[in-house]
Coordinates of C-alpha atoms in Angstrom, one line a residue:
M942 CA 90.1 134.0 126.5
N943 CA 86.5 132.8 126.3
I944 CA 85.1 130.6 123.4
T945 CA 81.4 129.9 123.1
K946 CA 79.2 128.3 120.5
E947 CA 75.7 129.4 119.5
Q948 CA 73.8 126.6 117.7
I949 CA 71.7 128.2 114.8
D950 CA 70.2 124.9 113.6
K951 CA 71.5 121.3 113.2
L952 CA 73.8 122.3 110.3
N953 CA 74.9 125.8 111.3
A954 CA 76.5 127.4 114.3
V955 CA 78.4 130.5 115.3
V956 CA 81.5 130.4 117.5
K957 CA 82.4 133.5 119.5
V958 CA 85.9 134.2 120.6
A959 CA 86.6 136.9 123.2
I960 CA 90.3 137.9 123.6
T961 CA 91.4 140.2 126.4
K962 CA 94.6 142.2 126.8
D963 CA 95.9 139.6 129.3
D964 CA 95.8 137.0 126.6
Y965 CA 98.3 138.7 124.3
Q966 CA 100.1 141.5 126.2
D967 CA 103.1 139.5 127.5
K968 CA 103.8 138.0 124.1
V969 CA 103.5 141.3 122.3
N970 CA 105.8 143.0 124.9
K971 CA 108.4 140.3 124.5
I972 CA 108.5 140.6 120.7
L973 CA 108.7 144.4 120.9
N974 CA 111.6 144.2 123.4
D975 CA 113.4 141.8 121.0
Y976 CA 112.8 144.3 118.2
R977 CA 114.3 147.0 120.5
K978 CA 117.5 145.0 121.0
Q979 CA 118.0 144.5 117.3
A980 CA 116.7 147.8 115.9
N981 CA 119.0 150.1 113.9
I982 CA 117.5 153.6 114.0
P983 CA 119.5 156.7 113.2
G984 CA 120.3 158.8 116.3
F985 CA 120.1 155.9 118.7
R986 CA 122.7 153.3 119.7
K987 CA 121.8 149.7 119.0
G988 CA 119.6 148.3 121.8
Q989 CA 119.0 151.8 123.2
V990 CA 116.0 152.9 121.1
P991 CA 113.1 154.1 123.4
I992 CA 110.4 151.4 123.7
G993 CA 107.8 154.0 123.0
L994 CA 109.3 154.6 119.5
I995 CA 109.4 150.8 118.9
K996 CA 105.7 150.5 119.9
K997 CA 104.8 153.4 117.7
Q998 CA 106.6 151.9 114.7
Y999 CA 105.8 148.2 115.1
G1000 CA 103.2 147.9 117.9
K1001 CA 100.1 147.7 115.7
A1002 CA 101.5 145.1 113.3
V1003 CA 102.8 142.9 116.1
L1004 CA 99.5 143.1 118.0
V1005 CA 97.5 142.1 114.9
D1006 CA 99.9 139.2 114.1
E1007 CA 99.8 137.8 117.7
V1008 CA 96.1 138.2 118.1
N1009 CA 95.5 136.4 114.8
K1010 CA 97.9 133.6 115.8
L1011 CA 96.2 133.3 119.2
L1012 CA 92.8 133.3 117.5
Q1013 CA 93.6 130.5 115.0
D1014 CA 95.4 128.3 117.5
N1015 CA 92.7 128.4 120.0
L1016 CA 89.8 128.1 117.5
N1017 CA 91.3 125.0 116.0
K1018 CA 92.0 123.6 119.5
Y1019 CA 88.3 124.3 120.5
L1020 CA 86.9 122.6 117.3
T1021 CA 89.1 119.5 118.1
E1022 CA 88.3 119.3 121.8
E1023 CA 84.5 119.8 121.2
K1024 CA 84.7 117.2 118.4
L1025 CA 82.9 119.5 116.0
D1026 CA 82.7 117.9 112.5
V1027 CA 82.9 121.0 110.3
L1028 CA 82.6 121.3 106.6
G1029 CA 85.0 123.7 104.8
N1030 CA 86.6 126.1 107.2
P1031 CA 85.2 128.6 109.8
L1032 CA 84.2 131.8 108.1
P1033 CA 84.8 135.1 110.0
K1034 CA 81.7 137.3 110.3
A1035 CA 82.2 140.9 109.1
Q1036 CA 82.3 143.5 112.0
D1037 CA 81.8 147.1 110.8
D1038 CA 82.7 148.6 114.2
F1039 CA 85.8 146.5 114.8
D1040 CA 88.8 148.6 116.0
W1041 CA 92.4 147.4 116.6
N1042 CA 92.9 150.3 118.9
N1043 CA 90.7 148.6 121.5
E1044 CA 92.3 146.4 124.2
N1045 CA 89.8 143.6 124.1
F1046 CA 88.5 141.9 120.9
D1047 CA 85.5 139.9 120.0
F1048 CA 85.4 137.7 116.9
E1049 CA 82.6 135.6 115.4
F1050 CA 82.9 132.6 113.0
E1051 CA 80.2 130.8 111.1
L1052 CA 80.5 127.1 111.0
G1053 CA 78.9 124.6 108.6
L1054 CA 78.4 121.3 110.4
A1055 CA 78.4 117.8 108.9
P1056 CA 74.9 116.1 109.1
E1057 CA 74.1 113.0 111.0
F1058 CA 72.9 110.1 108.9
D1059 CA 72.9 106.4 108.6
V1060 CA 74.4 104.4 105.7
N1061 CA 72.7 101.1 104.7
L1062 CA 74.8 99.0 102.3
K1063 CA 71.9 96.5 102.0
T1064 CA 69.9 98.5 99.5
K1065 CA 66.4 97.3 98.6
K1066 CA 67.2 97.0 94.9
P1067 CA 70.4 94.9 94.3
V1068 CA 73.3 96.3 92.4
V1069 CA 74.5 94.2 89.4
Q1070 CA 78.0 92.7 89.9
F1071 CA 79.2 91.8 86.4
K1072 CA 81.3 88.7 86.1
I1073 CA 82.9 88.9 82.7
V1074 CA 83.7 85.5 81.1
A1075 CA 85.9 84.8 78.1
D1076 CA 83.5 82.9 75.8
K1077 CA 84.5 80.4 73.1
K1078 CA 84.3 83.1 70.3
M1079 CA 86.7 85.4 72.2
I1080 CA 89.2 82.6 73.0
D1081 CA 89.1 81.3 69.4
E1082 CA 89.7 84.9 68.1
Q1083 CA 92.6 85.3 70.5
V1084 CA 94.2 82.0 69.4
E1085 CA 93.8 83.1 65.7
R1086 CA 95.5 86.5 66.5
I1087 CA 98.4 84.6 68.2
Q1088 CA 98.8 82.3 65.3
K1089 CA 98.9 85.2 62.9
Q1090 CA 101.3 87.2 65.1
Y1091 CA 103.8 84.3 65.3
G1092 CA 103.1 83.0 61.8
K1093 CA 105.3 83.3 58.7
M1094 CA 104.9 85.9 55.9
L1095 CA 104.7 84.4 52.4
S1096 CA 105.1 86.6 49.4
Q1097 CA 102.2 86.6 46.8
T1098 CA 102.0 87.7 43.2
E1099 CA 98.5 89.1 43.4
V1100 CA 96.1 90.3 46.1
K1101 CA 93.7 87.6 47.5
K1102 CA 91.0 87.9 50.1
N1103 CA 93.4 86.7 52.8
S1104 CA 96.3 89.0 51.8
E1105 CA 98.1 91.7 53.7
V1106 CA 98.9 94.5 51.3
T1107 CA 101.6 97.2 51.9
G1108 CA 101.2 100.4 49.9
T1109 CA 100.8 104.1 50.0
F1110 CA 97.4 106.0 50.2
K1111 CA 97.3 109.4 48.5
N1112 CA 94.9 112.3 48.1
E1113 CA 96.5 115.6 47.2
A1114 CA 93.5 117.8 48.1
E1115 CA 93.2 116.3 51.5
E1116 CA 97.0 116.3 52.0
I1117 CA 97.0 112.5 52.5
E1118 CA 100.2 110.5 51.8
N1119 CA 100.7 107.5 54.1
K1120 CA 102.5 104.2 53.7
T1121 CA 100.8 101.4 55.6
T1122 CA 99.8 97.7 55.6
I1123 CA 96.2 96.7 55.4
E1124 CA 94.5 93.3 55.9
L1125 CA 91.8 92.5 53.5
S1126 CA 90.0 90.6 56.2
K1127 CA 89.4 93.9 58.0
I1128 CA 87.9 95.7 54.9
K1129 CA 84.1 96.1 55.0
S1130 CA 83.4 97.7 51.6
K1131 CA 82.6 94.9 49.1
K1132 CA 83.5 97.3 46.3
G1133 CA 86.9 98.0 48.0
I1134 CA 87.6 94.3 48.3
D1135 CA 86.6 93.7 44.6
T1136 CA 88.9 96.6 43.6
L1137 CA 91.9 95.2 45.5
V1138 CA 91.6 91.5 44.7
G1139 CA 93.6 90.5 41.6
S1140 CA 95.8 93.6 41.8
K1141 CA 99.6 93.1 41.6
V1142 CA 102.7 94.9 42.9
G1143 CA 103.1 98.3 41.2
D1144 CA 99.4 98.7 40.5
T1145 CA 97.5 101.8 41.7
V1146 CA 93.9 101.4 42.5
T1147 CA 91.3 104.0 43.6
I1148 CA 89.1 103.3 46.7
K1149 CA 86.4 105.3 48.5
T1150 CA 87.1 106.1 52.1
K1151 CA 83.5 106.0 53.4
G1152 CA 82.7 102.7 55.1
L1153 CA 86.0 101.2 53.9
F1154 CA 86.9 99.3 57.2
K1155 CA 84.9 97.1 59.6
E1156 CA 86.2 99.2 62.5
D1157 CA 86.1 103.0 62.0
Y1158 CA 89.3 103.7 63.8
L1159 CA 91.3 101.8 61.2
L1160 CA 90.7 104.4 58.5
A1161 CA 92.5 107.2 60.5
S1162 CA 95.5 104.8 61.0
A1163 CA 95.6 103.7 57.4
L1164 CA 95.5 107.3 56.0
G1165 CA 97.7 108.8 58.7
I1166 CA 95.1 111.4 59.7
A1167 CA 93.3 112.5 62.9
N1168 CA 90.3 110.5 64.1
D1169 CA 87.9 113.4 63.9
K1170 CA 88.9 114.1 60.2
A1171 CA 88.6 110.4 59.4
E1172 CA 85.0 110.3 60.8
K1173 CA 83.8 112.9 58.3
L1174 CA 86.0 111.9 55.3
N1175 CA 84.2 110.8 52.2
V1176 CA 86.6 111.0 49.3
E1177 CA 88.4 108.8 46.8
V1178 CA 92.1 107.9 47.6
S1179 CA 94.6 106.2 45.4
F1180 CA 96.5 103.2 46.8
N1181 CA 99.8 102.2 45.2
I1182 CA 100.7 98.6 45.9
D1183 CA 104.3 97.9 47.0
E1184 CA 104.1 94.5 48.6
I1185 CA 101.6 91.6 48.8
N1186 CA 101.9 88.9 51.5
E1187 CA 99.9 86.0 53.0
R1188 CA 100.4 85.3 56.6
E1189 CA 100.7 81.5 57.3
P1190 CA 99.4 80.9 60.8
A1191 CA 101.8 79.4 63.3
E1192 CA 101.2 75.8 64.3
L1193 CA 99.8 75.2 67.8
N1194 CA 102.9 73.2 68.9
Q1195 CA 105.2 73.1 71.9
E1196 CA 107.6 75.6 70.4
L1197 CA 104.7 78.2 70.3
F1198 CA 103.4 77.2 73.8
D1199 CA 106.9 77.7 75.3
K1200 CA 107.3 81.2 73.6
L1201 CA 104.0 82.3 75.0
F1202 CA 103.9 80.8 78.5
G1203 CA 107.4 79.8 79.4
E1204 CA 109.0 76.4 78.9
G1205 CA 106.8 73.4 79.9
N1206 CA 103.9 75.4 81.4
V1207 CA 101.5 74.6 78.6
S1208 CA 101.6 71.4 76.5
S1209 CA 98.4 71.3 74.4
A1210 CA 95.9 73.6 72.5
A1211 CA 93.3 72.8 75.2
E1212 CA 95.7 74.0 78.0
M1213 CA 96.5 77.1 75.9
K1214 CA 92.9 78.0 75.6
A1215 CA 92.3 77.4 79.3
K1216 CA 95.3 79.7 80.1
I1217 CA 94.0 82.4 77.7
K1218 CA 90.6 82.2 79.4
E1219 CA 92.1 82.5 82.9
D1220 CA 94.3 85.4 82.0
S1221 CA 91.6 87.2 80.1
E1222 CA 89.1 86.9 82.9
K1223 CA 91.7 88.1 85.4
Q1224 CA 92.2 91.3 83.3
F1225 CA 88.4 91.7 83.0
E1226 CA 88.1 91.8 86.8
Q1227 CA 89.6 95.3 86.9
Q1228 CA 86.9 96.6 84.6
S1229 CA 84.0 94.8 86.4
D1230 CA 85.4 95.9 89.8
Q1231 CA 85.5 99.6 88.7
K1232 CA 82.0 99.3 87.3
L1233 CA 80.8 97.8 90.6
L1234 CA 82.6 100.5 92.6
N1235 CA 81.0 103.3 90.5
D1236 CA 77.5 101.7 90.7
V1237 CA 77.5 101.1 94.4
T1238 CA 78.8 104.6 94.9
E1239 CA 75.9 106.1 92.8
K1240 CA 73.4 103.9 94.6
L1241 CA 74.6 105.0 98.0
I1242 CA 74.5 108.7 97.0
D1243 CA 70.9 108.3 95.7
D1244 CA 69.7 106.2 98.7
T1245 CA 71.4 108.0 101.6
K1246 CA 69.4 111.1 102.3
F1247 CA 70.6 114.0 104.3
E1248 CA 70.7 117.8 104.2
L1249 CA 73.9 119.9 103.8
P1250 CA 74.5 123.5 105.0
A1251 CA 74.2 124.6 101.4
E1252 CA 74.2 128.4 102.0
F1253 CA 77.3 128.2 104.2
L1254 CA 79.1 126.0 101.7
K1255 CA 78.3 128.5 98.9
K1256 CA 79.8 131.3 101.0
W1257 CA 82.8 129.2 101.8
I1258 CA 83.4 128.3 98.1
Q1259 CA 83.0 132.0 97.2
V1260 CA 86.0 133.1 99.3
S1261 CA 88.2 130.0 99.6
G1262 CA 89.8 130.0 96.1
E1263 CA 92.6 132.2 94.8
N1264 CA 90.0 134.7 93.3
P1265 CA 86.7 135.6 95.0
L1266 CA 83.6 134.3 93.1
T1267 CA 80.3 136.0 92.5
D1268 CA 77.1 134.5 94.1
E1269 CA 76.2 132.9 90.8
Q1270 CA 79.6 131.4 90.3
A1271 CA 79.7 130.0 93.8
S1272 CA 76.3 128.5 93.3
E1273 CA 77.4 126.8 90.1
E1274 CA 80.5 125.4 91.8
Y1275 CA 78.5 124.1 94.7
E1276 CA 76.1 122.3 92.3
K1277 CA 79.2 120.7 90.6
S1278 CA 80.8 119.6 93.9
E1279 CA 77.7 118.6 95.9
K1280 CA 77.6 115.0 94.8
G1281 CA 81.3 114.5 95.5
L1282 CA 80.9 116.0 98.9
R1283 CA 78.0 113.7 99.7
Y1284 CA 80.1 110.7 98.8
Q1285 CA 83.0 111.9 100.9
L1286 CA 80.7 112.1 103.9
I1287 CA 79.3 108.6 103.2
E1288 CA 82.7 107.1 102.6
G1289 CA 84.0 108.7 105.8
K1290 CA 81.2 107.2 107.8
L1291 CA 81.7 103.8 106.3
I1292 CA 85.5 104.0 107.0
K1293 CA 84.8 104.9 110.6
E1294 CA 82.1 102.3 111.2
N1295 CA 84.0 99.5 109.6
D1296 CA 87.4 100.5 111.1
L1297 CA 89.0 100.7 107.6
Q1298 CA 92.6 101.8 108.0
V1299 CA 95.6 102.0 105.7
T1300 CA 99.0 101.3 107.4
L1301 CA 102.4 102.2 106.1
D1302 CA 103.3 98.5 105.9
E1303 CA 100.2 97.9 103.7
I1304 CA 101.1 100.8 101.4
K1305 CA 104.7 99.3 101.1
E1306 CA 103.4 95.9 100.1
F1307 CA 100.8 97.4 97.8
S1308 CA 103.6 99.5 96.1
K1309 CA 105.7 96.3 95.7
G1310 CA 102.8 94.6 93.9
F1311 CA 102.4 97.6 91.6
I1312 CA 106.1 97.7 90.9
K1313 CA 106.2 94.0 90.1
S1314 CA 103.4 94.3 87.6
Q1315 CA 105.1 97.3 85.9
M1316 CA 108.4 95.4 85.7
A1317 CA 106.6 92.4 84.2
Q1318 CA 105.4 94.6 81.3
Y1319 CA 109.1 95.2 80.4
G1320 CA 109.9 91.5 80.6
H1321 CA 111.4 91.4 84.1
M1322 CA 109.2 88.6 85.4
N1323 CA 110.9 87.6 88.7
P1324 CA 112.4 90.6 90.5
T1325 CA 114.2 89.9 93.7
E1326 CA 112.8 91.0 97.1
E1327 CA 115.8 93.3 97.4
E1328 CA 115.0 95.0 94.1
L1329 CA 111.4 95.5 95.1
E1330 CA 112.4 96.8 98.5
N1331 CA 114.9 99.3 97.0
I1332 CA 112.4 100.7 94.4
S1333 CA 109.6 100.7 97.0
T1334 CA 111.7 102.8 99.4
R1335 CA 112.4 105.3 96.7
V1336 CA 108.7 105.5 95.7
L1337 CA 107.6 106.0 99.3
G1338 CA 110.1 108.9 99.7
N1339 CA 107.7 110.9 97.5
Q1340 CA 104.7 112.1 99.6
E1341 CA 102.5 112.6 96.5
E1342 CA 103.1 108.9 95.6
V1343 CA 102.3 107.8 99.2
K1344 CA 99.1 109.8 99.0
R1345 CA 98.2 108.3 95.6
L1346 CA 98.9 104.7 96.7
S1347 CA 97.0 105.3 100.0
E1348 CA 94.0 106.4 98.1
Q1349 CA 94.1 103.4 95.7
L1350 CA 94.5 101.0 98.7
M1351 CA 91.5 102.6 100.5
S1352 CA 89.5 102.4 97.3
Q1353 CA 90.3 98.6 97.2
K1354 CA 89.2 98.2 100.8
M1355 CA 86.0 100.0 100.0
L1356 CA 85.4 97.7 97.1
D1357 CA 86.1 94.7 99.3
L1358 CA 83.6 96.1 101.8
F1359 CA 80.9 96.5 99.1
K1360 CA 81.5 92.9 97.9
E1361 CA 81.1 91.6 101.4
K1362 CA 78.1 93.7 102.7
S1363 CA 76.2 95.2 99.8
N1364 CA 73.1 93.7 98.2
L1365 CA 74.6 92.4 94.9
K1366 CA 73.3 90.3 92.1
V1367 CA 76.0 88.5 90.1
K1368 CA 75.5 88.4 86.4
E1369 CA 77.8 86.5 84.0
V1370 CA 78.3 88.1 80.7
S1371 CA 80.7 88.0 77.7
Y1372 CA 83.0 91.0 77.4
E1373 CA 81.0 92.1 74.3
N1374 CA 77.8 92.1 76.3
F1375 CA 79.4 93.7 79.3
I1376 CA 80.3 96.7 77.1
K1377 CA 76.8 96.9 75.7
E1378 CA 75.1 96.6 79.1
A1379 CA 77.5 98.5 81.3
Y1380 CA 78.0 101.5 79.0
K1381 CA 74.7 101.6 77.1

């Protein structure tokens, strides 16, 4: 067998594979002899069928199968030994005069080669790294929410501006009938507030839906309808009042602190606010980190210039799926996937240059951290090492989970690399301003 490579240009090559009879004949003969020993053909005793008859019946199929195995094994071995960084898979070139009745065979494969390029993390223009801080307004609002949540409900005789009112919204034409509780503090419409204030249990009032709440999503919840319907809704609904309450805020005392943070961990309102600030900012880190990862990725794709073997990749896309694509469909798919492919190449180069690896031990520890956080959500705050070990072992028995955790861990390592080596500009913002600036 002889394998040679013809370089077309920097991104394209053709590999030629010449297979002779000597390469496959012994294997084909062995398989046909094994067939002969097992064959049950009427008129012949088992194992006594003439080899010529076996060759006539099975020879071509065995030959094709063995040559293809030989071809694939040696082609893959050649690509590995020559350290050819190929994109997609080798594409066989069509041969109109190919004949399986010949003894020697020549095959040709088109290759798309990965480009050579450099990645510079120190981009000229810095990437903004948002540091989200919990400002006084946010902390005070969180304290207020906590006080409401743990406060007492006091029955009222009539609706006031601080009331929580339970009742049923109805509109027959729009098929609305939903019992709910609304807080007057969340109503935006002045006319709606004026209509409700002074009402008593048993009263039915009529309210317009358009602009009723300060937050648009509250209307869908209050009426028990889909968000898209609520967005367009502009009708009058009746509201029959069943119950009126005032929520007396909980006192900021040791009893509340112990409920929230565990016994003795917080002992004053100032410490409570400091803990809220710390916990909030820790949660915000995930969002700011994801934003940073996305922004550095986009910057690298924009700034790292290299050519791709586009025509080869379009051809490969055309034939690699379950159903063949037209030229136009393949071009469209290539346009959609080009950006992702560029980042895969950039990421691969960064991983290699910075020797980023994910070990099984790291995946195991990473999975334990993930499991611990999941258990905490269900109130199990201090699982034992044995519990974590047992659950982790079960999780890592699933190859799909191992792959997912491995990708998450590598993503974290890439983020750490970006933080260490990229040109970043730290910007402190409130959460409200982060949303405005990051997703404007």
